[in-house]
Structures are given as structure tokens and as C-alpha cells.
C-alpha positions as CSV (number, residue, x, y, z in Angstrom):
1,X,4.8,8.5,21.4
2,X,2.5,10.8,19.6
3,X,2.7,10.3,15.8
4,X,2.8,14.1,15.2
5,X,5.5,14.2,17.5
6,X,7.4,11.1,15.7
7,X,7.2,12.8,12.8
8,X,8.7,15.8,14.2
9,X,11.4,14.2,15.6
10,X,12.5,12.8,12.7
11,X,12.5,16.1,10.6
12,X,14.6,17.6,13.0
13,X,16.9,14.4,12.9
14,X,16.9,13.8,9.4
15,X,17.6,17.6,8.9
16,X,20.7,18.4,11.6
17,X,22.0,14.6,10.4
18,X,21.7,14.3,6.7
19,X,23.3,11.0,6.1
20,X,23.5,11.4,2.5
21,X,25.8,10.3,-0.3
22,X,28.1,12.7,-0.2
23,X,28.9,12.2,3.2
24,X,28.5,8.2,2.7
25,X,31.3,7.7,-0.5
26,X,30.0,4.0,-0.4
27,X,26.5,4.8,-0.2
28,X,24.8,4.0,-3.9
29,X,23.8,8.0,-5.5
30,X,22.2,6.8,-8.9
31,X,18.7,4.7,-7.4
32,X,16.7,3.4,-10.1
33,X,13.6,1.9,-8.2
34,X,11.0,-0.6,-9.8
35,X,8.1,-0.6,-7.6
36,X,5.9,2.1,-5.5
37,X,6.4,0.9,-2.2
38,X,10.2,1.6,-2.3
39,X,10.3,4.7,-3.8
40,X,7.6,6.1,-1.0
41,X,10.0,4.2,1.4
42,X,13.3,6.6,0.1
43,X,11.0,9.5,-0.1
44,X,9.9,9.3,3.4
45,X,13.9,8.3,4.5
46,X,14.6,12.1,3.1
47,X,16.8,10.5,0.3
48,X,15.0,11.3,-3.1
49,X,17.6,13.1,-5.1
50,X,19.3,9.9,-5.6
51,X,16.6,8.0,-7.0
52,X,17.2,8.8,-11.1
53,X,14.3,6.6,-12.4
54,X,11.1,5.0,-11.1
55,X,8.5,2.0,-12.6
56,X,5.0,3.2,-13.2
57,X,3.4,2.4,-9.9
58,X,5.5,5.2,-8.1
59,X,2.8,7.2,-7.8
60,X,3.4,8.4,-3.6
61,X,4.1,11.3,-3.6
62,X,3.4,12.9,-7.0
63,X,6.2,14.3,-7.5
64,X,7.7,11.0,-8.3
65,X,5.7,10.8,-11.1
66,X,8.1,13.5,-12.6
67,X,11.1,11.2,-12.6
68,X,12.4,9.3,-15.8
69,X,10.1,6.0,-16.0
70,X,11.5,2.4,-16.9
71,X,8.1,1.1,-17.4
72,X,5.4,-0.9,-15.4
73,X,7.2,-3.2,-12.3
74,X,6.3,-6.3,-14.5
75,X,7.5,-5.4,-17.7
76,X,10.5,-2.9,-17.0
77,X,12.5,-1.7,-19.9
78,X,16.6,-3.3,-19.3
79,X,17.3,-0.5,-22.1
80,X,16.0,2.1,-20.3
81,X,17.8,1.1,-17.0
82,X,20.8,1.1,-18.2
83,X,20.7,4.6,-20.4
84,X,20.2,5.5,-16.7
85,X,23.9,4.3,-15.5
86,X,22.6,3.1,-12.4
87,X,24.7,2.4,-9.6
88,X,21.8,0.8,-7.6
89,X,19.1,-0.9,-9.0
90,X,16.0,-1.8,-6.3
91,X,13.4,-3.8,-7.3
92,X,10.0,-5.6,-5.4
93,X,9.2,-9.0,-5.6
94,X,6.9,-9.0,-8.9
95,X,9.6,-7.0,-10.6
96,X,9.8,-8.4,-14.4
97,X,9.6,-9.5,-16.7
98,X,12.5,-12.8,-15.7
99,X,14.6,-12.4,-19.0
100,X,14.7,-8.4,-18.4
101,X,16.1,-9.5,-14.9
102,X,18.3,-12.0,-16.1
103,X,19.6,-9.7,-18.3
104,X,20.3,-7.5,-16.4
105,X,22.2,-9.5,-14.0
106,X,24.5,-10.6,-16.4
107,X,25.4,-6.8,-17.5
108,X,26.7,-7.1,-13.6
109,X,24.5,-4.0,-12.9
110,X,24.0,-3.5,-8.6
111,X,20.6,-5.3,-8.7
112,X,18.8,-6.0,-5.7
113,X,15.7,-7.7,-5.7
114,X,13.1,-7.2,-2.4
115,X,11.9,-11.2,-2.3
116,X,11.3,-10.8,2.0
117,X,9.5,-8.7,3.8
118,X,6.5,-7.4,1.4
119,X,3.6,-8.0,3.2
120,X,2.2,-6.2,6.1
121,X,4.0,-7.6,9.0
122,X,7.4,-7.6,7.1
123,X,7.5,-3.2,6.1
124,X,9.5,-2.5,9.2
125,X,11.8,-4.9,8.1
126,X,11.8,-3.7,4.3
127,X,12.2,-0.1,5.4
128,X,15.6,-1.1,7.4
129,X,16.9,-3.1,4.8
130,X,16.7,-0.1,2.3
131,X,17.9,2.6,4.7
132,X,20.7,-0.4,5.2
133,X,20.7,-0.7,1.4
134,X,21.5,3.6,1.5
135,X,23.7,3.6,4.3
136,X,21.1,5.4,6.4
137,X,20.0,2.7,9.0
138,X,19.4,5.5,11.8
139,X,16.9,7.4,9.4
140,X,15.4,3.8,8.8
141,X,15.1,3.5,12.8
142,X,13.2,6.7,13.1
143,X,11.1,6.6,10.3
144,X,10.2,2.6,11.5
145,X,9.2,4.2,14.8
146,X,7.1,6.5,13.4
147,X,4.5,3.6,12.2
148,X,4.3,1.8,15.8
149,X,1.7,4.4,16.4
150,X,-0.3,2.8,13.6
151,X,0.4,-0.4,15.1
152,X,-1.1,0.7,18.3
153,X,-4.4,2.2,17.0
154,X,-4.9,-1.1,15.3
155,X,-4.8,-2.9,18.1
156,X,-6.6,-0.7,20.0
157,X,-9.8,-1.0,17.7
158,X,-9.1,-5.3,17.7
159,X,-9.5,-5.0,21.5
160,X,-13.3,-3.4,20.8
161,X,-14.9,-5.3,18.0
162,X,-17.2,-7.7,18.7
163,X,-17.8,-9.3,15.5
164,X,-15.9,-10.0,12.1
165,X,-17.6,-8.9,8.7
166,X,-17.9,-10.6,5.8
167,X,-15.8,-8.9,3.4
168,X,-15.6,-9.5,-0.6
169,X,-12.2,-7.6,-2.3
170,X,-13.1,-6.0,-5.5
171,X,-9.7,-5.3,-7.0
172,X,-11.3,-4.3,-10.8
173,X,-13.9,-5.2,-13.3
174,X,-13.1,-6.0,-16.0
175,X,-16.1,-7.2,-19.2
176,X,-18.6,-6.5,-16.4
177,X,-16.8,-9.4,-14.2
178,X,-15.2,-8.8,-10.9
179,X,-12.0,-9.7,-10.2
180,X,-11.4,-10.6,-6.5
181,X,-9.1,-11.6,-4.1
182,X,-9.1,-15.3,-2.8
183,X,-6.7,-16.7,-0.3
184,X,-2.6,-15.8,-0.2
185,X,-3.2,-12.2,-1.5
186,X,-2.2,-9.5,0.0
187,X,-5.7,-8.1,0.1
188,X,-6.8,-11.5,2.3
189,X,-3.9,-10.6,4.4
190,X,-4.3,-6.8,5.0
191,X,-8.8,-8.0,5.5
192,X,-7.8,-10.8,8.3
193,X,-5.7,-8.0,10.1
194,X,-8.2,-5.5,10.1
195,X,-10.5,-7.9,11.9
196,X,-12.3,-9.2,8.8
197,X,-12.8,-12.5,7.2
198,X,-12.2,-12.8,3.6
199,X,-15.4,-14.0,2.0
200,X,-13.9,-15.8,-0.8
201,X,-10.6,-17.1,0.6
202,X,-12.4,-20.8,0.7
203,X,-13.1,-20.8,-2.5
204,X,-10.9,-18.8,-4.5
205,X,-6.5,-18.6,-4.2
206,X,-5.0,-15.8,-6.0
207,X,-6.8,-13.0,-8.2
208,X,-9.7,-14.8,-9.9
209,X,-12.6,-14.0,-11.3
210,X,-16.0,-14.7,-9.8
211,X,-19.5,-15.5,-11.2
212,X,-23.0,-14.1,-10.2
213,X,-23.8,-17.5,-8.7
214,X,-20.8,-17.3,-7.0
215,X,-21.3,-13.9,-5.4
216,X,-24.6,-14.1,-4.4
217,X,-23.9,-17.1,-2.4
218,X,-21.1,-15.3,-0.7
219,X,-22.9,-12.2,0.2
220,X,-20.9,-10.2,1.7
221,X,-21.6,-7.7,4.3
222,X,-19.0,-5.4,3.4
223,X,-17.5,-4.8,-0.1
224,X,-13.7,-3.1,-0.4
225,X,-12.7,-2.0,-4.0
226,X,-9.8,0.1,-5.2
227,X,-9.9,3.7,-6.7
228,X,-7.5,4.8,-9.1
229,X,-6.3,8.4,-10.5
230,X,-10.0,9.5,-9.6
231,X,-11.5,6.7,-11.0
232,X,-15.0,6.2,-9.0
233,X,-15.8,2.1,-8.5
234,X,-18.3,2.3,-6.4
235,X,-21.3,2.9,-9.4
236,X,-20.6,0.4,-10.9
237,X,-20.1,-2.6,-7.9
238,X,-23.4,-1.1,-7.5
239,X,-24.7,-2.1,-9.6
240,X,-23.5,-5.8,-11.4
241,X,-26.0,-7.9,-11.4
242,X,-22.7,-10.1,-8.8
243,X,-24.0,-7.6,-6.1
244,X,-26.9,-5.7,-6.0
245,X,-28.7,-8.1,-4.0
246,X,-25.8,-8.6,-1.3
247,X,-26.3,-7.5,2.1
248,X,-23.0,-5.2,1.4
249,X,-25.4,-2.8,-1.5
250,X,-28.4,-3.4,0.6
251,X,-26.9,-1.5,3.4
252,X,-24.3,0.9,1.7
253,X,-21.5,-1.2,3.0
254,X,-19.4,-0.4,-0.6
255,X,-16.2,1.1,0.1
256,X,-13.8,2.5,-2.3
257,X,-9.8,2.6,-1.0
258,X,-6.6,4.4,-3.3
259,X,-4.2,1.4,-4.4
260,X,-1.5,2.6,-3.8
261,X,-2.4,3.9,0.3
262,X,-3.7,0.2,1.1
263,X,-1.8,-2.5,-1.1
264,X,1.3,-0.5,-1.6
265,X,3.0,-2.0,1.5
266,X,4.8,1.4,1.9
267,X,4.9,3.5,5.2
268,X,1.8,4.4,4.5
269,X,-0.3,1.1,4.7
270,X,-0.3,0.7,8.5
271,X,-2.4,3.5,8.9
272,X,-4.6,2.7,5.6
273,X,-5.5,-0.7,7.8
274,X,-6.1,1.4,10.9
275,X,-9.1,3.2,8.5
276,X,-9.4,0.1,6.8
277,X,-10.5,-1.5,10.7
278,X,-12.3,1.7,11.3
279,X,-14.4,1.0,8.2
280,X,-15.2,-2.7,9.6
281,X,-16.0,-1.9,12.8
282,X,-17.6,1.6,12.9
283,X,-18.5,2.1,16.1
284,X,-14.9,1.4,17.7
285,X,-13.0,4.5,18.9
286,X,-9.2,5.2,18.1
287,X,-6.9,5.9,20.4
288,X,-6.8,9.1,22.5
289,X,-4.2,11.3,20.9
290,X,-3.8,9.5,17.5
291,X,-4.3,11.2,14.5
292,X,-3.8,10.5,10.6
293,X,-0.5,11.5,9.2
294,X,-1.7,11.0,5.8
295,X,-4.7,11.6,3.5
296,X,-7.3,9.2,4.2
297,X,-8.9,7.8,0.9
298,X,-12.1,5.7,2.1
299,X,-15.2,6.7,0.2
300,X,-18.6,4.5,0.5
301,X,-22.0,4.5,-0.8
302,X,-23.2,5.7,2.4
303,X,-21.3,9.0,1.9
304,X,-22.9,9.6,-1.8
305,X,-26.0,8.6,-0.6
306,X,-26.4,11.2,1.9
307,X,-24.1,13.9,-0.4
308,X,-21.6,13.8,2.7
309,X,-17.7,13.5,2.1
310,X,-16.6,10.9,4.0
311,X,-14.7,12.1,7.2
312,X,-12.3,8.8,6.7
């Protein structure tokens, strides 16, 4: 099925069924959410107005932003819950600091921490066990059909490339020193499924940081870094003295990515790997009839170089 059409379909659902909490009297009405990818997985379930308070990372869509904030996912505020009266409390794996979730466990507040499921194979699965978690599961259905189309294109690009890049993960820089991802990050995970090998994943496990020895003997062919709230990486990967003689500056291959759209691990990440594929393996076609539901981010040296706007 189309995407566009998917997405129609579940409008129309979602508005001639609203499976709200007023209709659902056991259905939690006072959400408090601590991390991004859940709150952009009740926004997209139609089921906002009963989220009352969200961590600093839920930043999709904006007008989250506007809700009463309980601090950053690893150091929420168990004060500033609770002045909430919460009758649900959601919370991602990172969610923190321990005591602040110890402590709120013993208050006997309805905490429920996401442990499973957030990674990129497991969102179906965290979508369902929210719209489970809100008594919606047929809205969880609909929207978890909506992202096979994503699935698809994916696939469809695997099937065409003939090689796998080389690909280094900027996530910042921080004192002039890069901090990248090694092996069991997400970002290793979301590079091997886009048909990429993660340059430093021998070497490095976690978020590390990495020396100029150390990068120049990797030498990437591609380079992925995050942008944030308009923030522009991509001058300055440029030019540390880590990169500007890798393959991936020699030949514009320095691409800039929102957060939130490719780690979040939200509805929206299976298409961010369908660009973030594209962006490996540029000469692959997508699938006739898909198109992007959402704002593509990319942004590469290439583009600047030329003064074109990216059209991914």
C-alpha cells in the first residue's frame, strides 16, 4: 500500500473511531513522557491531549516543545513529575537518573519503563505496546502499517547496491575531538542496516572519543554527523585536522542528519534510514510510487559546495 494512502487511511480511522480516554474510563488521561521517541509515538497515535509533561528531547513535532518539561531523559526532575499528578508515567530505556526512578517507584506512581524494543527492528513493537499501554491497540495497528512502506523502500535499495561504504559516525565535537560511535550503538546499528559498515566498530564499543592517528587510519569514505536546532557540523568535520585528509572530505562525502529524525527510534526513523541508504548508495532508485512522509534532513558538503539545497 502507498504510504500517502496509509496515511490517509488512518486519518479517516483515527477520526470516525477516536479511541480516547473518555471513551476508555481505564485508559491512563494524565501522560507524563520522558523521552522523544514516545511522545512522537502518542502524537502520531492522535492521542496528545493526554500527555501533561515531556523531557527535553521531545522535540517532534514542535509543538511538544510547548508542554510543561520534567527535565533532560537522564536527569528528570521526581518533583516536577509529581506536581504533575500523573496517572501514567512512560519512560525510555536511558530514563534517569536510578535514585529519581527509584523514587519514584516507591511513591507507587504508574511508572512504566520502555527496557525492549528501542532499536530499529523493535519500533513496531514499541509503538503496540504504547497504543496497548493507551488502550488504543487498533490505532497502534494502523499507524505500524503505515512504516512497512519504509521497510519496503529499504529493501528495495539493499537489493541494488553493490558495495558497502566505509562510514565514520560523528555524533559531536567536543574540545576539537570527535566523539564517535563504536560497536553496540544505535548509530552502528541504524549504519549496518542502511548497507554500511561501521568504520570504527573494531576498534571502539560505545561513544568514545577518537584521535587524529586513529582517524586517519580509518578513513572513511563517508562521514554521518548530527545537526541540531540549526546547528551546521559539517564546517567544522571539515575541517579537524581527524579528517581533512580522509577520502570522506576529499570527495564531499560529509553528511549532516537531524537527531532526533535518525536516532530517535520514533515513527519516523524508518524512513530517515531509507535517506540514510539513499545517501550510501546514490545511485540506487526508490521504489515506484514511494514518497517521503516527512521532512528529509540530509545536508552534505557536496550541496554547499555547489550552493545547491540538498533534494534529500
Amino acid at each position: 500500500m502507498k504510504p500517502l494512502l496509509t496515511y490517509l487511511i488512518f486519518m479517516i480511522f483515527a477520526t470516525a473511531f477516536p479511541l480516547s480516554a473518555a471513551t476508555q474510563p481505564d485508559s491512563p488521561h494524565r501522560v507524563v513522557v520522558s523521552g522523544g521517541s514516545i511522545t512522537e509515538i502518542i502524537y502520531a497515535l492522535q492521542e496528545q491531549q493526554r500527555i501533561i509533561g515531556v523531557d527535553s528531547t521531545s522535540v517532534f513535532p514542535a509543538s511538544a516543545t510547548q508542554k510543561p518539561q520534567i527535565g533532560y531523559v537522564r536527569r528528570i526532575s521526581a518533583e516536577g513529575i509529581l506536581s504533575l499528578n500523573p496517572d501514567l508515567v512512560l519512560g525510555e530505556s536511558d530514563t534517569g537518573p536510578k535514585k529519581v526512578v527509584e523514587q519514584l517507584k516507591k511513591t507507587g506512581v504508574n511508572l512504566v519503563i520502555l527496557n525492549e524494543h528501542d532499536n530499529f527492528l523493535g519500533i513496531e513493537k514499541k509503538i503496540k505496546n504504547i497504543a496497548q499501554l493507551l488502550n488504543v491497540p487498533a490505532k497502534g495497528d494502523v499507524l505500524v502499517q503505515s512504516l512497512q512502506a519504509d521497510r519496503n523502500a529499504l529493501a528495495h535499495i539493499l537489493k541494488q547496491a553493490k558495495t558497502k561504504p566505509n562510514v565514520l559516525f560523528v555524533l559531536s565535537v567536543r574540545s576539537d575531538q570527535p566523539i564517535v560511535a563504536g560497536a553496540g550503538t544505535s548509530a552502528n546499528e541504524l549504519i549496518t542496516a542502511a548497507g554500511g559498515v561501521n568504520a570504527a566498530a573494531s576498534a571502539i564499543t560505545s561513544w568514545k572519543p577518537l584521535s587524529t592517528e586513529a582517524a586517519l587510519a580509518i578513513n572513511p569514505d563517508i562521514i554521518i554527523t548530527m545537526g541540531r536546532h540549526g546547528d551546521d557540523p559539517l564546517p567544522k568535520i571539515e575541517k579537524l585536522a581527524h579528517f581533512k585528509y580522509t577520502n570522506a572530505v576529499k570527495n564531499g562525502q560529509v553528511h549532516s542528519f537531524d537527531g532526533s529524525y535518525l536516532l530517535g527510534m520514533g515513527p519516523r526513523t524508518p524512513q530517515a534510514v531509507v535517506e540514510l541508504a539513499h545517501t550510501f548508495h546514490p545511485k540506487t532508485r526508490l521504489p515506484s510510487g514511494y514518497n517521503y512522509q516527512f521532512l528529509q534532513t540530509a545536508q552534505s558538503t557536496t550541496d554547499k559546495a555547489t550552493n545547491k539545497t540538498s533534494d534529500l
